[in-house]
mmCIF file of C-alpha atoms in Angstrom:
data_model
loop_
_atom_site.group_PDB
_atom_site.id
_atom_site.type_symbol
_atom_site.label_atom_id
_atom_site.label_comp_id
_atom_site.label_asym_id
_atom_site.label_seq_id
_atom_site.Cartn_x
_atom_site.Cartn_y
_atom_site.Cartn_z
ATOM 1 C CA MET T 9 -10.293 -17.509 -3.977
ATOM 2 C CA ARG T 10 -12.194 -15.005 -6.128
ATOM 3 C CA SER T 11 -15.524 -13.667 -4.977
ATOM 4 C CA PRO T 12 -18.186 -14.143 -7.692
ATOM 5 C CA MET T 13 -19.801 -10.867 -6.625
ATOM 6 C CA SER T 14 -16.842 -8.475 -6.790
ATOM 7 C CA GLY T 15 -14.054 -10.416 -8.452
ATOM 8 C CA HIS T 16 -11.530 -9.981 -5.594
ATOM 9 C CA ARG T 17 -10.036 -12.752 -3.572
ATOM 10 C CA THR T 18 -11.947 -13.680 -0.392
ATOM 11 C CA PHE T 19 -9.924 -15.114 2.528
ATOM 12 C CA ARG T 20 -11.758 -17.346 4.990
ATOM 13 C CA PRO T 21 -9.933 -17.549 8.308
ATOM 14 C CA SER T 22 -9.581 -20.847 10.126
ATOM 15 C CA ILE T 23 -10.028 -21.288 13.857
ATOM 16 C CA THR T 24 -6.216 -21.142 14.193
ATOM 17 C CA ASP T 25 -6.216 -17.861 12.256
ATOM 18 C CA ARG T 26 -8.840 -16.419 14.549
ATOM 19 C CA LEU T 27 -6.931 -17.424 17.658
ATOM 20 C CA THR T 28 -3.727 -15.907 16.262
ATOM 21 C CA LYS T 29 -5.543 -12.706 15.461
ATOM 22 C CA ALA T 30 -6.942 -12.589 19.047
ATOM 23 C CA VAL T 31 -3.464 -12.998 20.491
ATOM 24 C CA MET T 32 -1.940 -10.386 18.208
ATOM 25 C CA THR T 33 -4.759 -7.969 18.962
ATOM 26 C CA ALA T 34 -4.404 -8.427 22.727
ATOM 27 C CA SER T 35 -0.625 -8.048 22.524
ATOM 28 C CA GLY T 36 -1.173 -4.619 21.013
ATOM 29 C CA SER T 37 -2.384 -3.381 24.360
ATOM 30 C CA VAL T 38 0.460 -4.897 26.362
ATOM 31 C CA PRO T 39 3.129 -2.450 27.574
ATOM 32 C CA ALA T 40 6.374 -2.525 25.532
ATOM 33 C CA PRO T 41 8.603 -3.739 28.466
ATOM 34 C CA VAL T 42 6.408 -6.822 28.830
ATOM 35 C CA ILE T 43 6.336 -7.473 25.102
ATOM 36 C CA GLN T 44 10.121 -7.193 25.093
ATOM 37 C CA LEU T 45 10.255 -10.450 27.075
ATOM 38 C CA ALA T 46 8.696 -12.264 24.128
ATOM 39 C CA GLY T 47 10.675 -10.465 21.495
ATOM 40 C CA GLY T 48 14.116 -10.891 22.981
ATOM 41 C CA ALA T 49 17.016 -8.481 23.267
ATOM 42 C CA PRO T 50 16.418 -5.239 21.428
ATOM 43 C CA ARG T 51 17.600 -5.099 17.802
ATOM 44 C CA ARG T 52 19.812 -2.100 17.203
ATOM 45 C CA ILE T 53 20.892 -1.230 13.662
ATOM 46 C CA ASP T 54 21.979 2.014 12.054
ATOM 47 C CA GLY T 55 21.363 3.956 15.249
ATOM 48 C CA GLN T 56 17.797 2.652 15.499
ATOM 49 C CA VAL T 57 16.063 0.354 17.971
ATOM 50 C CA LEU T 58 13.314 -1.941 16.729
ATOM 51 C CA ASP T 59 10.001 -1.459 18.518
ATOM 52 C CA PRO T 60 9.301 -4.404 20.885
ATOM 53 C CA HIS T 61 5.825 -5.009 19.406
ATOM 54 C CA PHE T 62 7.238 -5.295 15.894
ATOM 55 C CA GLN T 63 10.157 -7.380 17.069
ATOM 56 C CA ALA T 64 7.792 -9.818 18.785
ATOM 57 C CA GLY T 65 5.523 -9.766 15.760
ATOM 58 C CA VAL T 66 8.374 -10.588 13.399
ATOM 59 C CA ARG T 67 9.301 -13.511 15.678
ATOM 60 C CA VAL T 68 5.721 -14.796 15.780
ATOM 61 C CA MET T 69 5.368 -14.517 12.014
ATOM 62 C CA SER T 70 8.648 -16.377 11.603
ATOM 63 C CA LEU T 71 7.420 -19.196 13.819
ATOM 64 C CA LEU T 72 4.147 -19.475 11.904
ATOM 65 C CA SER T 73 5.773 -19.023 8.486
ATOM 66 C CA GLU T 74 5.185 -21.632 5.850
ATOM 67 C CA GLY T 75 8.089 -20.348 3.796
ATOM 68 C CA GLU T 76 9.006 -17.306 1.674
ATOM 69 C CA TYR T 77 6.523 -16.051 -0.886
ATOM 70 C CA GLU T 78 8.950 -16.582 -3.765
ATOM 71 C CA ASP T 79 9.137 -20.313 -2.894
ATOM 72 C CA MET T 80 5.405 -20.888 -2.777
ATOM 73 C CA PRO T 81 2.874 -21.573 -5.545
ATOM 74 C CA LEU T 82 1.323 -18.245 -6.477
ATOM 75 C CA GLU T 83 -2.114 -18.880 -5.036
ATOM 76 C CA LYS T 84 -0.568 -20.146 -1.801
ATOM 77 C CA ALA T 85 1.514 -16.953 -1.525
ATOM 78 C CA ARG T 86 -1.602 -14.815 -2.080
ATOM 79 C CA GLU T 87 -3.506 -16.717 0.577
ATOM 80 C CA THR T 88 -0.595 -16.362 2.982
ATOM 81 C CA VAL T 89 -0.557 -12.564 2.541
ATOM 82 C CA GLU T 90 -4.299 -12.459 3.225
ATOM 83 C CA ARG T 91 -3.786 -14.539 6.379
ATOM 84 C CA SER T 92 -0.892 -12.408 7.622
ATOM 85 C CA ALA T 93 -2.913 -9.213 7.131
ATOM 86 C CA TYR T 94 -5.905 -10.704 8.901
ATOM 87 C CA THR T 95 -3.910 -11.616 11.983
ATOM 88 C CA VAL T 96 -2.738 -8.036 12.575
ATOM 89 C CA SER T 97 -5.898 -6.227 11.529
ATOM 90 C CA GLY T 98 -7.410 -5.857 15.034
ATOM 91 C CA ASN T 99 -11.050 -5.320 15.846
ATOM 92 C CA ARG T 100 -13.098 -4.319 12.875
ATOM 93 C CA ILE T 101 -13.832 -0.613 12.593
ATOM 94 C CA GLU T 102 -17.490 -0.088 11.779
ATOM 95 C CA LEU T 103 -18.377 2.611 9.222
ATOM 96 C CA ALA T 104 -21.608 3.978 7.884
ATOM 97 C CA VAL T 105 -20.831 2.678 4.391
ATOM 98 C CA VAL T 106 -18.586 -0.221 3.237
ATOM 99 C CA LYS T 107 -19.608 -1.209 -0.235
ATOM 100 C CA ASP T 108 -18.073 -3.333 -2.933
ATOM 101 C CA LEU T 109 -18.499 -1.941 -6.413
ATOM 102 C CA VAL T 110 -16.986 -2.162 -9.897
ATOM 103 C CA LEU T 111 -15.274 0.716 -11.639
ATOM 104 C CA PRO T 112 -16.482 0.726 -15.271
ATOM 105 C CA LEU T 113 -13.104 1.373 -16.895
ATOM 106 C CA ALA T 114 -13.275 -1.057 -19.821
ATOM 107 C CA GLY T 115 -12.702 0.592 -23.198
ATOM 108 C CA THR T 116 -12.399 -0.328 -26.819
ATOM 109 C CA ASP T 117 -9.192 1.635 -27.535
ATOM 110 C CA ARG T 118 -7.205 -1.640 -27.740
ATOM 111 C CA PRO T 119 -9.782 -4.370 -28.348
ATOM 112 C CA ASP T 120 -7.169 -6.990 -29.273
ATOM 113 C CA ASP T 121 -4.992 -6.352 -26.190
ATOM 114 C CA GLU T 122 -5.924 -8.333 -23.127
ATOM 115 C CA THR T 123 -4.150 -5.826 -20.941
ATOM 116 C CA ALA T 124 -6.296 -2.953 -22.176
ATOM 117 C CA ARG T 125 -8.522 -1.190 -19.696
ATOM 118 C CA ALA T 126 -10.805 -3.511 -17.666
ATOM 119 C CA ASP T 127 -13.612 -3.043 -15.210
ATOM 120 C CA LEU T 128 -11.987 -3.215 -11.773
ATOM 121 C CA PRO T 129 -13.406 -4.304 -8.418
ATOM 122 C CA ALA T 130 -13.133 -1.681 -5.700
ATOM 123 C CA ARG T 131 -14.390 -0.993 -2.185
ATOM 124 C CA LEU T 132 -15.886 2.262 -1.018
ATOM 125 C CA TYR T 133 -15.642 3.317 2.595
ATOM 126 C CA SER T 134 -17.461 6.312 4.049
ATOM 127 C CA PRO T 135 -17.846 7.487 7.632
ATOM 128 C CA VAL T 136 -21.331 8.913 6.918
ATOM 129 C CA HIS T 137 -24.441 8.145 4.964
ATOM 130 C CA GLY T 138 -25.771 10.619 2.435
ATOM 131 C CA ASP T 139 -24.709 12.360 -0.736
ATOM 132 C CA ASP T 140 -22.948 15.380 0.683
ATOM 133 C CA PRO T 141 -19.571 15.584 -1.057
ATOM 134 C CA LEU T 142 -16.586 14.519 1.013
ATOM 135 C CA PRO T 143 -12.878 14.423 0.242
ATOM 136 C CA MET T 144 -11.667 11.088 -1.093
ATOM 137 C CA LEU T 145 -8.507 9.044 -0.921
ATOM 138 C CA VAL T 146 -8.050 6.642 -3.859
ATOM 139 C CA TYR T 147 -5.972 3.855 -2.269
ATOM 140 C CA PHE T 148 -3.764 1.251 -3.941
ATOM 141 C CA HIS T 149 -2.809 -1.774 -1.811
ATOM 142 C CA GLY T 150 0.673 -3.125 -1.407
ATOM 143 C CA GLY T 151 1.909 -6.620 -2.177
ATOM 144 C CA GLY T 152 4.690 -6.185 -4.736
ATOM 145 C CA TRP T 153 2.302 -5.834 -7.752
ATOM 146 C CA VAL T 154 1.828 -9.643 -7.321
ATOM 147 C CA LEU T 155 0.054 -10.192 -4.010
ATOM 148 C CA GLY T 156 -2.438 -8.329 -1.835
ATOM 149 C CA SER T 157 -6.024 -7.222 -2.401
ATOM 150 C CA ILE T 158 -8.707 -4.874 -1.151
ATOM 151 C CA ASP T 159 -9.352 -7.473 1.538
ATOM 152 C CA SER T 160 -5.783 -7.578 2.820
ATOM 153 C CA HIS T 161 -5.867 -3.814 3.264
ATOM 154 C CA ASP T 162 -9.408 -3.519 4.552
ATOM 155 C CA ALA T 163 -8.353 -2.558 8.092
ATOM 156 C CA THR T 164 -6.051 0.159 6.939
ATOM 157 C CA CYS T 165 -8.682 1.746 4.703
ATOM 158 C CA ARG T 166 -11.317 1.527 7.470
ATOM 159 C CA TYR T 167 -8.906 3.315 9.895
ATOM 160 C CA ILE T 168 -8.126 6.109 7.372
ATOM 161 C CA ALA T 169 -11.832 6.677 6.589
ATOM 162 C CA ARG T 170 -12.843 6.766 10.286
ATOM 163 C CA MET T 171 -9.904 8.930 11.531
ATOM 164 C CA GLY T 172 -9.853 11.192 8.489
ATOM 165 C CA GLY T 173 -13.570 11.720 8.132
ATOM 166 C CA LEU T 174 -13.336 11.151 4.386
ATOM 167 C CA LYS T 175 -14.216 8.569 1.780
ATOM 168 C CA VAL T 176 -11.675 5.957 0.727
ATOM 169 C CA LEU T 177 -11.850 3.996 -2.521
ATOM 170 C CA SER T 178 -9.611 0.927 -2.429
ATOM 171 C CA VAL T 179 -8.871 -0.314 -5.939
ATOM 172 C CA ASP T 180 -8.267 -3.952 -6.845
ATOM 173 C CA TYR T 181 -5.881 -3.284 -9.727
ATOM 174 C CA ARG T 182 -4.718 -6.254 -11.804
ATOM 175 C CA LEU T 183 -1.719 -8.228 -10.635
ATOM 176 C CA ALA T 184 1.312 -9.918 -12.181
ATOM 177 C CA PRO T 185 2.139 -12.422 -13.529
ATOM 178 C CA GLU T 186 -1.308 -12.570 -15.141
ATOM 179 C CA PHE T 187 -0.912 -8.914 -16.097
ATOM 180 C CA LEU T 188 2.593 -7.563 -16.497
ATOM 181 C CA PHE T 189 3.942 -4.021 -16.291
ATOM 182 C CA PRO T 190 2.561 -1.450 -17.073
ATOM 183 C CA THR T 191 -0.886 -2.848 -16.492
ATOM 184 C CA ALA T 192 -1.032 -2.028 -12.736
ATOM 185 C CA ALA T 193 0.186 1.498 -13.448
ATOM 186 C CA GLU T 194 -2.383 1.998 -16.196
ATOM 187 C CA ASP T 195 -5.147 0.628 -13.901
ATOM 188 C CA ALA T 196 -4.139 3.057 -11.189
ATOM 189 C CA VAL T 197 -4.171 6.030 -13.525
ATOM 190 C CA ALA T 198 -7.512 5.037 -14.988
ATOM 191 C CA SER T 199 -9.024 4.606 -11.519
ATOM 192 C CA PHE T 200 -7.971 8.076 -10.456
ATOM 193 C CA ARG T 201 -9.291 9.579 -13.697
ATOM 194 C CA TYR T 202 -12.624 7.853 -13.146
ATOM 195 C CA VAL T 203 -13.026 9.282 -9.671
ATOM 196 C CA ARG T 204 -11.896 12.735 -10.826
ATOM 197 C CA ASP T 205 -14.271 12.802 -13.741
ATOM 198 C CA ASN T 206 -17.221 11.310 -11.844
ATOM 199 C CA ALA T 207 -16.795 13.044 -8.513
ATOM 200 C CA GLU T 208 -20.343 14.326 -8.298
ATOM 201 C CA SER T 209 -22.019 10.950 -8.802
ATOM 202 C CA LEU T 210 -19.636 9.393 -6.266
ATOM 203 C CA GLY T 211 -20.399 12.068 -3.617
ATOM 204 C CA VAL T 212 -16.820 13.348 -3.736
ATOM 205 C CA ASP T 213 -15.519 16.899 -3.378
ATOM 206 C CA PRO T 214 -13.798 17.392 -6.776
ATOM 207 C CA THR T 215 -11.258 19.762 -5.274
ATOM 208 C CA ARG T 216 -10.116 17.281 -2.598
ATOM 209 C CA ILE T 217 -9.182 13.993 -4.250
ATOM 210 C CA ALA T 218 -5.966 12.334 -2.979
ATOM 211 C CA VAL T 219 -4.156 9.213 -4.019
ATOM 212 C CA GLY T 220 -2.194 6.951 -1.730
ATOM 213 C CA GLY T 221 -0.880 3.503 -1.064
ATOM 214 C CA ASP T 222 1.735 1.407 0.635
ATOM 215 C CA SER T 223 4.808 -0.210 -0.901
ATOM 216 C CA ALA T 224 3.780 -1.211 -4.435
ATOM 217 C CA GLY T 225 0.653 0.862 -3.878
ATOM 218 C CA GLY T 226 2.786 3.843 -2.928
ATOM 219 C CA ASN T 227 4.651 3.304 -6.169
ATOM 220 C CA LEU T 228 1.377 3.387 -8.105
ATOM 221 C CA ALA T 229 0.154 6.527 -6.338
ATOM 222 C CA ALA T 230 3.405 8.338 -7.218
ATOM 223 C CA VAL T 231 3.070 7.165 -10.813
ATOM 224 C CA VAL T 232 -0.512 8.486 -11.031
ATOM 225 C CA CYS T 233 0.747 11.963 -9.996
ATOM 226 C CA GLN T 234 3.553 11.939 -12.514
ATOM 227 C CA GLN T 235 1.481 10.587 -15.395
ATOM 228 C CA THR T 236 -1.417 12.976 -14.991
ATOM 229 C CA ARG T 237 0.954 15.928 -14.630
ATOM 230 C CA ASP T 238 2.811 14.875 -17.794
ATOM 231 C CA ALA T 239 -0.481 14.600 -19.657
ATOM 232 C CA GLY T 240 -1.401 18.148 -18.719
ATOM 233 C CA GLU T 241 -4.417 16.979 -16.717
ATOM 234 C CA LYS T 242 -5.696 17.851 -13.290
ATOM 235 C CA THR T 243 -3.545 15.888 -10.934
ATOM 236 C CA PRO T 244 -4.516 14.504 -7.526
ATOM 237 C CA ASP T 245 -4.719 17.175 -4.840
ATOM 238 C CA PHE T 246 -2.451 15.227 -2.464
ATOM 239 C CA GLN T 247 -0.339 12.073 -2.376
ATOM 240 C CA LEU T 248 -0.023 9.850 0.661
ATOM 241 C CA LEU T 249 2.959 7.498 0.207
ATOM 242 C CA PHE T 250 3.636 4.788 2.745
ATOM 243 C CA VAL T 251 6.946 2.920 2.472
ATOM 244 C CA PRO T 252 6.890 3.433 -1.312
ATOM 245 C CA ALA T 253 8.931 1.442 -3.807
ATOM 246 C CA THR T 254 10.430 4.089 -6.098
ATOM 247 C CA ASN T 255 13.537 2.621 -7.841
ATOM 248 C CA MET T 256 13.854 -0.832 -9.423
ATOM 249 C CA SER T 257 17.125 0.034 -11.134
ATOM 250 C CA ALA T 258 19.424 -0.109 -8.099
ATOM 251 C CA ARG T 259 19.671 -1.245 -4.508
ATOM 252 C CA THR T 260 20.349 1.109 -1.614
ATOM 253 C CA ARG T 261 22.174 0.815 1.699
ATOM 254 C CA SER T 262 18.898 0.015 3.504
ATOM 255 C CA PHE T 263 18.692 -3.242 1.477
ATOM 256 C CA GLU T 264 22.099 -4.212 2.846
ATOM 257 C CA LEU T 265 21.063 -3.352 6.411
ATOM 258 C CA PHE T 266 17.518 -4.729 6.498
ATOM 259 C CA GLY T 267 17.289 -7.202 3.590
ATOM 260 C CA GLU T 268 16.767 -10.146 5.919
ATOM 261 C CA GLY T 269 14.862 -10.717 9.149
ATOM 262 C CA PHE T 270 12.460 -7.728 9.089
ATOM 263 C CA PHE T 271 9.426 -9.116 7.281
ATOM 264 C CA LEU T 272 10.104 -7.690 3.767
ATOM 265 C CA THR T 273 13.322 -9.175 2.404
ATOM 266 C CA GLY T 274 15.566 -8.380 -0.501
ATOM 267 C CA LYS T 275 14.700 -11.738 -2.061
ATOM 268 C CA ASN T 276 10.976 -10.822 -1.734
ATOM 269 C CA MET T 277 11.645 -7.669 -3.717
ATOM 270 C CA ASP T 278 13.583 -9.517 -6.359
ATOM 271 C CA PHE T 279 10.642 -11.899 -6.774
ATOM 272 C CA TYR T 280 8.139 -9.102 -7.009
ATOM 273 C CA GLU T 281 10.068 -7.084 -9.523
ATOM 274 C CA ASN T 282 11.017 -10.074 -11.685
ATOM 275 C CA THR T 283 7.414 -11.186 -11.728
ATOM 276 C CA TYR T 284 5.963 -7.751 -12.517
ATOM 277 C CA LEU T 285 8.413 -6.478 -15.129
ATOM 278 C CA ARG T 286 8.666 -7.673 -18.746
ATOM 279 C CA SER T 287 12.397 -7.113 -18.996
ATOM 280 C CA ASP T 288 15.250 -5.234 -17.331
ATOM 281 C CA ASP T 289 14.556 -2.299 -19.649
ATOM 282 C CA ASP T 290 11.336 -1.690 -17.709
ATOM 283 C CA ARG T 291 13.381 -0.915 -14.591
ATOM 284 C CA LEU T 292 14.392 2.413 -16.163
ATOM 285 C CA ASP T 293 10.828 3.432 -16.972
ATOM 286 C CA PRO T 294 9.470 6.036 -14.527
ATOM 287 C CA ARG T 295 6.168 4.156 -14.458
ATOM 288 C CA ALA T 296 8.127 1.383 -12.697
ATOM 289 C CA SER T 297 10.762 3.535 -11.028
ATOM 290 C CA PRO T 298 9.258 6.992 -10.394
ATOM 291 C CA LEU T 299 12.510 8.095 -8.774
ATOM 292 C CA LEU T 300 14.063 8.092 -12.265
ATOM 293 C CA ALA T 301 11.672 10.750 -13.616
ATOM 294 C CA GLU T 302 13.463 13.717 -15.189
ATOM 295 C CA ASP T 303 11.123 16.328 -13.638
ATOM 296 C CA PHE T 304 9.671 16.457 -10.156
ATOM 297 C CA SER T 305 8.163 19.927 -10.294
ATOM 298 C CA GLY T 306 4.422 20.476 -10.397
ATOM 299 C CA LEU T 307 3.592 17.341 -8.415
ATOM 300 C CA PRO T 308 0.897 17.412 -5.729
ATOM 301 C CA PRO T 309 1.832 18.038 -2.057
ATOM 302 C CA ALA T 310 2.890 14.811 -0.349
ATOM 303 C CA HIS T 311 3.361 12.979 2.912
ATOM 304 C CA VAL T 312 5.968 10.253 2.720
ATOM 305 C CA ALA T 313 6.236 7.848 5.634
ATOM 306 C CA THR T 314 9.085 5.320 5.773
ATOM 307 C CA GLY T 315 10.068 2.608 8.194
ATOM 308 C CA GLY T 316 13.499 2.555 9.835
ATOM 309 C CA PHE T 317 13.925 -1.238 9.478
ATOM 310 C CA ASP T 318 12.719 -1.358 5.891
ATOM 311 C CA PRO T 319 14.757 -2.240 2.784
ATOM 312 C CA LEU T 320 12.725 0.407 0.935
ATOM 313 C CA ARG T 321 13.568 3.128 3.415
ATOM 314 C CA ASP T 322 16.278 4.925 1.525
ATOM 315 C CA GLU T 323 14.551 5.002 -1.866
ATOM 316 C CA GLY T 324 11.344 6.322 -0.306
ATOM 317 C CA GLU T 325 13.218 9.077 1.410
ATOM 318 C CA ALA T 326 15.185 9.867 -1.776
ATOM 319 C CA TYR T 327 11.848 10.328 -3.568
ATOM 320 C CA ALA T 328 10.674 12.758 -0.938
ATOM 321 C CA ARG T 329 13.867 14.754 -1.213
ATOM 322 C CA LYS T 330 13.643 14.865 -5.020
ATOM 323 C CA MET T 331 10.159 16.348 -4.727
ATOM 324 C CA ALA T 332 11.177 18.853 -2.058
ATOM 325 C CA ASP T 333 14.168 19.966 -4.122
ATOM 326 C CA ALA T 334 11.777 20.623 -7.026
ATOM 327 C CA GLY T 335 9.619 22.917 -4.880
ATOM 328 C CA VAL T 336 6.901 20.393 -3.994
ATOM 329 C CA THR T 337 5.455 20.704 -0.487
ATOM 330 C CA VAL T 338 6.517 17.504 1.258
ATOM 331 C CA SER T 339 6.465 16.137 4.792
ATOM 332 C CA LEU T 340 8.883 13.233 5.303
ATOM 333 C CA ARG T 341 8.560 11.074 8.378
ATOM 334 C CA ARG T 342 10.872 8.157 9.174
ATOM 335 C CA HIS T 343 9.292 5.889 11.758
ATOM 336 C CA SER T 344 12.647 4.653 12.917
ATOM 337 C CA THR T 345 11.453 1.767 15.098
ATOM 338 C CA MET T 346 9.183 0.102 12.575
ATOM 339 C CA VAL T 347 9.335 -2.516 9.822
ATOM 340 C CA HIS T 348 7.652 -2.730 6.419
ATOM 341 C CA PRO T 349 4.678 -2.201 6.032
ATOM 342 C CA PHE T 350 3.628 -0.875 9.405
ATOM 343 C CA VAL T 351 0.392 0.758 8.241
ATOM 344 C CA ASN T 352 -1.201 -2.711 7.978
ATOM 345 C CA ALA T 353 -0.562 -3.538 11.635
ATOM 346 C CA VAL T 354 -3.184 -1.265 13.143
ATOM 347 C CA GLY T 355 -4.485 -4.119 15.324
ATOM 348 C CA ALA T 356 -1.116 -5.275 16.613
ATOM 349 C CA THR T 357 0.733 -2.223 17.889
ATOM 350 C CA PRO T 358 -0.147 1.258 19.107
ATOM 351 C CA LEU T 359 2.823 2.757 17.222
ATOM 352 C CA ALA T 360 1.294 1.632 13.912
ATOM 353 C CA ARG T 361 -1.954 3.333 14.806
ATOM 354 C CA ALA T 362 -0.086 6.476 15.847
ATOM 355 C CA ALA T 363 1.851 6.528 12.583
ATOM 356 C CA LEU T 364 -1.286 6.123 10.572
ATOM 357 C CA SER T 365 -3.069 8.786 12.556
ATOM 358 C CA GLU T 366 -0.171 11.176 11.963
ATOM 359 C CA ALA T 367 -0.374 10.506 8.246
ATOM 360 C CA VAL T 368 -4.129 11.103 8.201
ATOM 361 C CA GLY T 369 -3.454 14.449 9.919
ATOM 362 C CA ALA T 370 -1.032 15.324 7.130
ATOM 363 C CA LEU T 371 -3.640 14.317 4.550
ATOM 364 C CA ARG T 372 -6.243 16.520 6.177
ATOM 365 C CA MET T 373 -3.868 19.447 6.210
ATOM 366 C CA GLY T 374 -2.903 18.821 2.620
ATOM 367 C CA LEU T 375 -6.530 18.775 1.483
ATOM 368 C CA ALA T 376 -7.392 21.696 3.775
ATOM 369 C CA TYR T 377 -10.459 20.310 5.508
#
C-alpha cells in the first residue's frame, strides 16, 4: 500500500506478524547452543559454519513462507518483503528526529520521458535535534531493484544513525518493473547530488557525506561513486557497501554453493535482474554491473561487508579487490557465518548487530569524526 503522505508503501502488521516478531526478537537473546536445538545440525559449507541464529531463522522463514517472490503477484511479493523485514527488526530504536520528506528532484530536462527525474520520498533520521551540521549517510535499500522500501529498512537506518551519531537519509528510489534500468541508478545519483548541493539547508557537514546500501542498494551506492567520479564532480566521501550486487553478466562459485536454502536464492536474483533490466545488453553496463567498469581509481574509501552463505559473496569481494588494486582505501570483511542480507536482522541475532556496529565504526573512521 502507498502512503498518501509520503508515497512509500506502508505495511500494517497483523496479530500473527506481531507475535512472530516477538518470538524472533526474544530468540535474539537466547544463547547459540540453545538456538541450535531449533535450527538443527550445523550447516558446514566451503569451510564455514552457519550461525545458529541464522540457521534457525532460515528454518522459521521457510515454515512461514508463502512461496518464492518470483512466483507471487508483484504487490504480494512486496508485502511479503515488508513482513519479513518487520519480523526481524527488533525493538524500535528511538531517535530525536525521524521525519518523512520529499526530495525535490523533478526536472524538465526530459519532459516527455516518464523515467525522467521525479520527486522522491525519503526518510531522515537524526540522533539529535538542532541545525548543527552532522555527517550524513545517504542510504539505498535492498530488494533487487524490485522490492523493498524505506519502511523495510527502517530498523537498519535507525541503528546506523544511533550507533554512528550521524544523520541517515533513506531514499525511496523508483522500482522495476514500473521503472526499468537505469531509472534506479539515476535516482540514486540525483539523490546524492541533492544532498551534496543542499548540505547546509539539510544540516549536513558537506565534507562528510557517505553513500551506502545493501544488496541492490549497495549496487546503487557503488554506481553513485563511479558516476560522479566519471562526471568530474565531488564524489561521496565514503561508501558503505553491504552484500553488494556488482555483476549481472556472470555467476560466481558462491551462486553454486549458496543458490538455494539460504534466504536469497539464485532464482530470486534471476527474477530481480530480468525484471529490472531492459535487455541482456544492460548487463554489461557499469551502471548495472559496476564490477565491469574500466577504471576503479579515484573512488571514495570503502567498507565492503559480505556474508559467507550468500550467493553474492564472491562478486562483492571481487569489487573490493578491484578497488584495492586501483589504490582505493578499502576494508573488506566477510562475515562467514551469516546469510544475505544480515544487516536487516538487527532484532533477531546479536551477530547482525555486531556486524552492523563494526561497519559503522569503519564509516566513522572513513569520515574522520
